[in-house]
């Protein structure tokens, strides 16, 4: 097969199907996917959403995802934005007027500190679209938590 065609086919498959499930998770160029803190954090975050994973998957018209956080920050897709917003509502991280309940977030999201939470909520407070805002805050929290843990692990 022509090497150009092979590379083009691979690139298209990557765009269509995303990264392989055994992919690495890079933060600041460092693979953290095998680090103990990564495994423990993502497992606890996946457990946090178990009670409403099915209802949120159905609400968003997507297949149920068992390990949504297994690759770290979530992709910015319509389905995952909907899923994150649904999860935040069910977890009590939003009030009835769509204000963030940072106290509940810090108390329930493993690794999240008040400082990280406030940093991320304030960074995206002016975003108009609620689903975009929630996913941006969620990913901001994930990245800052990982960076904090990397510092503790001296990576």
PDB file of C-alpha atoms in Angstrom, residues 27-119:
ATOM      1  CA  UNK A  27      -0.332  16.596  31.024  1.00  0.00           C
ATOM      2  CA  UNK A  28       2.466  19.035  30.209  1.00  0.00           C
ATOM      3  CA  UNK A  29       4.011  16.365  27.976  1.00  0.00           C
ATOM      4  CA  UNK A  30       4.161  13.748  30.736  1.00  0.00           C
ATOM      5  CA  UNK A  31       2.224  10.478  30.496  1.00  0.00           C
ATOM      6  CA  UNK A  32       0.279  10.111  33.729  1.00  0.00           C
ATOM      7  CA  UNK A  33      -2.033   7.262  32.671  1.00  0.00           C
ATOM      8  CA  UNK A  34      -0.148   4.655  34.728  1.00  0.00           C
ATOM      9  CA  UNK A  35       0.368   6.812  37.816  1.00  0.00           C
ATOM     10  CA  UNK A  36      -1.383   5.668  40.992  1.00  0.00           C
ATOM     11  CA  UNK A  37      -3.042   9.053  41.532  1.00  0.00           C
ATOM     12  CA  UNK A  38      -4.477   9.000  37.974  1.00  0.00           C
ATOM     13  CA  UNK A  39      -5.989   5.553  38.413  1.00  0.00           C
ATOM     14  CA  UNK A  40      -7.423   6.389  41.853  1.00  0.00           C
ATOM     15  CA  UNK A  41      -8.850   9.765  40.806  1.00  0.00           C
ATOM     16  CA  UNK A  42     -10.473   8.567  37.597  1.00  0.00           C
ATOM     17  CA  UNK A  43     -11.913   5.540  39.380  1.00  0.00           C
ATOM     18  CA  UNK A  44     -13.453   7.736  42.094  1.00  0.00           C
ATOM     19  CA  UNK A  45     -14.877  10.150  39.495  1.00  0.00           C
ATOM     20  CA  UNK A  46     -16.392   7.240  37.557  1.00  0.00           C
ATOM     21  CA  UNK A  47     -17.942   5.921  40.784  1.00  0.00           C
ATOM     22  CA  UNK A  48     -19.391   9.370  41.504  1.00  0.00           C
ATOM     23  CA  UNK A  49     -21.525   9.255  38.355  1.00  0.00           C
ATOM     24  CA  UNK A  50     -22.721   5.635  38.650  1.00  0.00           C
ATOM     25  CA  UNK A  51     -26.138   6.548  40.158  1.00  0.00           C
ATOM     26  CA  UNK A  52     -27.115   8.685  37.158  1.00  0.00           C
ATOM     27  CA  UNK A  53     -24.890   7.372  34.379  1.00  0.00           C
ATOM     28  CA  UNK A  54     -27.751   5.485  32.703  1.00  0.00           C
ATOM     29  CA  UNK A  55     -30.302   8.313  32.904  1.00  0.00           C
ATOM     30  CA  UNK A  56     -27.784  10.872  31.620  1.00  0.00           C
ATOM     31  CA  UNK A  57     -26.715   8.592  28.766  1.00  0.00           C
ATOM     32  CA  UNK A  58     -30.362   8.141  27.763  1.00  0.00           C
ATOM     33  CA  UNK A  59     -31.121  11.860  28.129  1.00  0.00           C
ATOM     34  CA  UNK A  60     -28.208  12.673  25.835  1.00  0.00           C
ATOM     35  CA  UNK A  61     -28.981   9.955  23.282  1.00  0.00           C
ATOM     36  CA  UNK A  62     -25.714   8.125  23.711  1.00  0.00           C
ATOM     37  CA  UNK A  63     -24.512   4.671  24.704  1.00  0.00           C
ATOM     38  CA  UNK A  64     -23.792   4.268  28.399  1.00  0.00           C
ATOM     39  CA  UNK A  65     -20.133   4.925  29.184  1.00  0.00           C
ATOM     40  CA  UNK A  66     -18.763   3.004  32.152  1.00  0.00           C
ATOM     41  CA  UNK A  67     -15.398   4.734  32.440  1.00  0.00           C
ATOM     42  CA  UNK A  68     -16.052   8.208  31.104  1.00  0.00           C
ATOM     43  CA  UNK A  69     -12.950   9.636  32.807  1.00  0.00           C
ATOM     44  CA  UNK A  70     -10.528   6.855  31.799  1.00  0.00           C
ATOM     45  CA  UNK A  71      -8.768   9.146  29.313  1.00  0.00           C
ATOM     46  CA  UNK A  72      -8.682  12.201  31.566  1.00  0.00           C
ATOM     47  CA  UNK A  73     -10.370  15.372  30.308  1.00  0.00           C
ATOM     48  CA  UNK A  74     -13.500  14.807  28.229  1.00  0.00           C
ATOM     49  CA  UNK A  75     -13.667  15.474  24.502  1.00  0.00           C
ATOM     50  CA  UNK A  76     -15.679  18.524  23.516  1.00  0.00           C
ATOM     51  CA  UNK A  77     -18.510  16.707  21.777  1.00  0.00           C
ATOM     52  CA  UNK A  78     -22.210  17.521  21.906  1.00  0.00           C
ATOM     53  CA  UNK A  79     -22.957  14.209  23.662  1.00  0.00           C
ATOM     54  CA  UNK A  80     -20.315  14.660  26.363  1.00  0.00           C
ATOM     55  CA  UNK A  81     -21.335  18.281  26.967  1.00  0.00           C
ATOM     56  CA  UNK A  82     -24.899  17.078  27.521  1.00  0.00           C
ATOM     57  CA  UNK A  83     -23.669  14.197  29.706  1.00  0.00           C
ATOM     58  CA  UNK A  84     -21.532  16.503  31.873  1.00  0.00           C
ATOM     59  CA  UNK A  85     -24.414  18.962  32.332  1.00  0.00           C
ATOM     60  CA  UNK A  86     -26.796  16.156  33.268  1.00  0.00           C
ATOM     61  CA  UNK A  87     -24.258  14.749  35.723  1.00  0.00           C
ATOM     62  CA  UNK A  88     -23.704  18.142  37.343  1.00  0.00           C
ATOM     63  CA  UNK A  89     -27.463  18.618  37.800  1.00  0.00           C
ATOM     64  CA  UNK A  90     -27.976  15.162  39.307  1.00  0.00           C
ATOM     65  CA  UNK A  91     -24.928  15.472  41.580  1.00  0.00           C
ATOM     66  CA  UNK A  92     -26.232  18.749  43.009  1.00  0.00           C
ATOM     67  CA  UNK A  93     -23.398  20.811  41.547  1.00  0.00           C
ATOM     68  CA  UNK A  94     -25.937  23.239  40.020  1.00  0.00           C
ATOM     69  CA  UNK A  95     -28.846  24.928  41.746  1.00  0.00           C
ATOM     70  CA  UNK A  96     -32.239  25.540  40.109  1.00  0.00           C
ATOM     71  CA  UNK A  97     -30.944  28.802  38.599  1.00  0.00           C
ATOM     72  CA  UNK A  98     -27.846  27.087  37.139  1.00  0.00           C
ATOM     73  CA  UNK A  99     -25.433  28.592  39.659  1.00  0.00           C
ATOM     74  CA  UNK A 100     -22.544  26.345  40.617  1.00  0.00           C
ATOM     75  CA  UNK A 101     -22.633  24.819  44.097  1.00  0.00           C
ATOM     76  CA  UNK A 102     -18.885  24.935  44.648  1.00  0.00           C
ATOM     77  CA  UNK A 103     -19.211  23.617  48.197  1.00  0.00           C
ATOM     78  CA  UNK A 104     -20.889  20.431  46.943  1.00  0.00           C
ATOM     79  CA  UNK A 105     -18.310  20.125  44.176  1.00  0.00           C
ATOM     80  CA  UNK A 106     -15.356  20.356  46.589  1.00  0.00           C
ATOM     81  CA  UNK A 107     -16.986  17.957  49.052  1.00  0.00           C
ATOM     82  CA  UNK A 108     -17.755  15.300  46.432  1.00  0.00           C
ATOM     83  CA  UNK A 109     -15.128  15.494  43.693  1.00  0.00           C
ATOM     84  CA  UNK A 110     -11.991  13.741  44.845  1.00  0.00           C
ATOM     85  CA  UNK A 111      -8.896  15.914  44.550  1.00  0.00           C
ATOM     86  CA  UNK A 112     -10.831  19.144  44.032  1.00  0.00           C
ATOM     87  CA  UNK A 113      -9.859  22.020  46.308  1.00  0.00           C
ATOM     88  CA  UNK A 114     -11.693  25.294  46.871  1.00  0.00           C
ATOM     89  CA  UNK A 115      -8.884  27.114  45.071  1.00  0.00           C
ATOM     90  CA  UNK A 116      -9.048  24.909  41.973  1.00  0.00           C
ATOM     91  CA  UNK A 117     -12.840  25.013  41.907  1.00  0.00           C
ATOM     92  CA  UNK A 118     -13.027  28.811  42.221  1.00  0.00           C
ATOM     93  CA  UNK A 119     -10.279  29.249  39.609  1.00  0.00           C
TER      94      UNK A 119
END
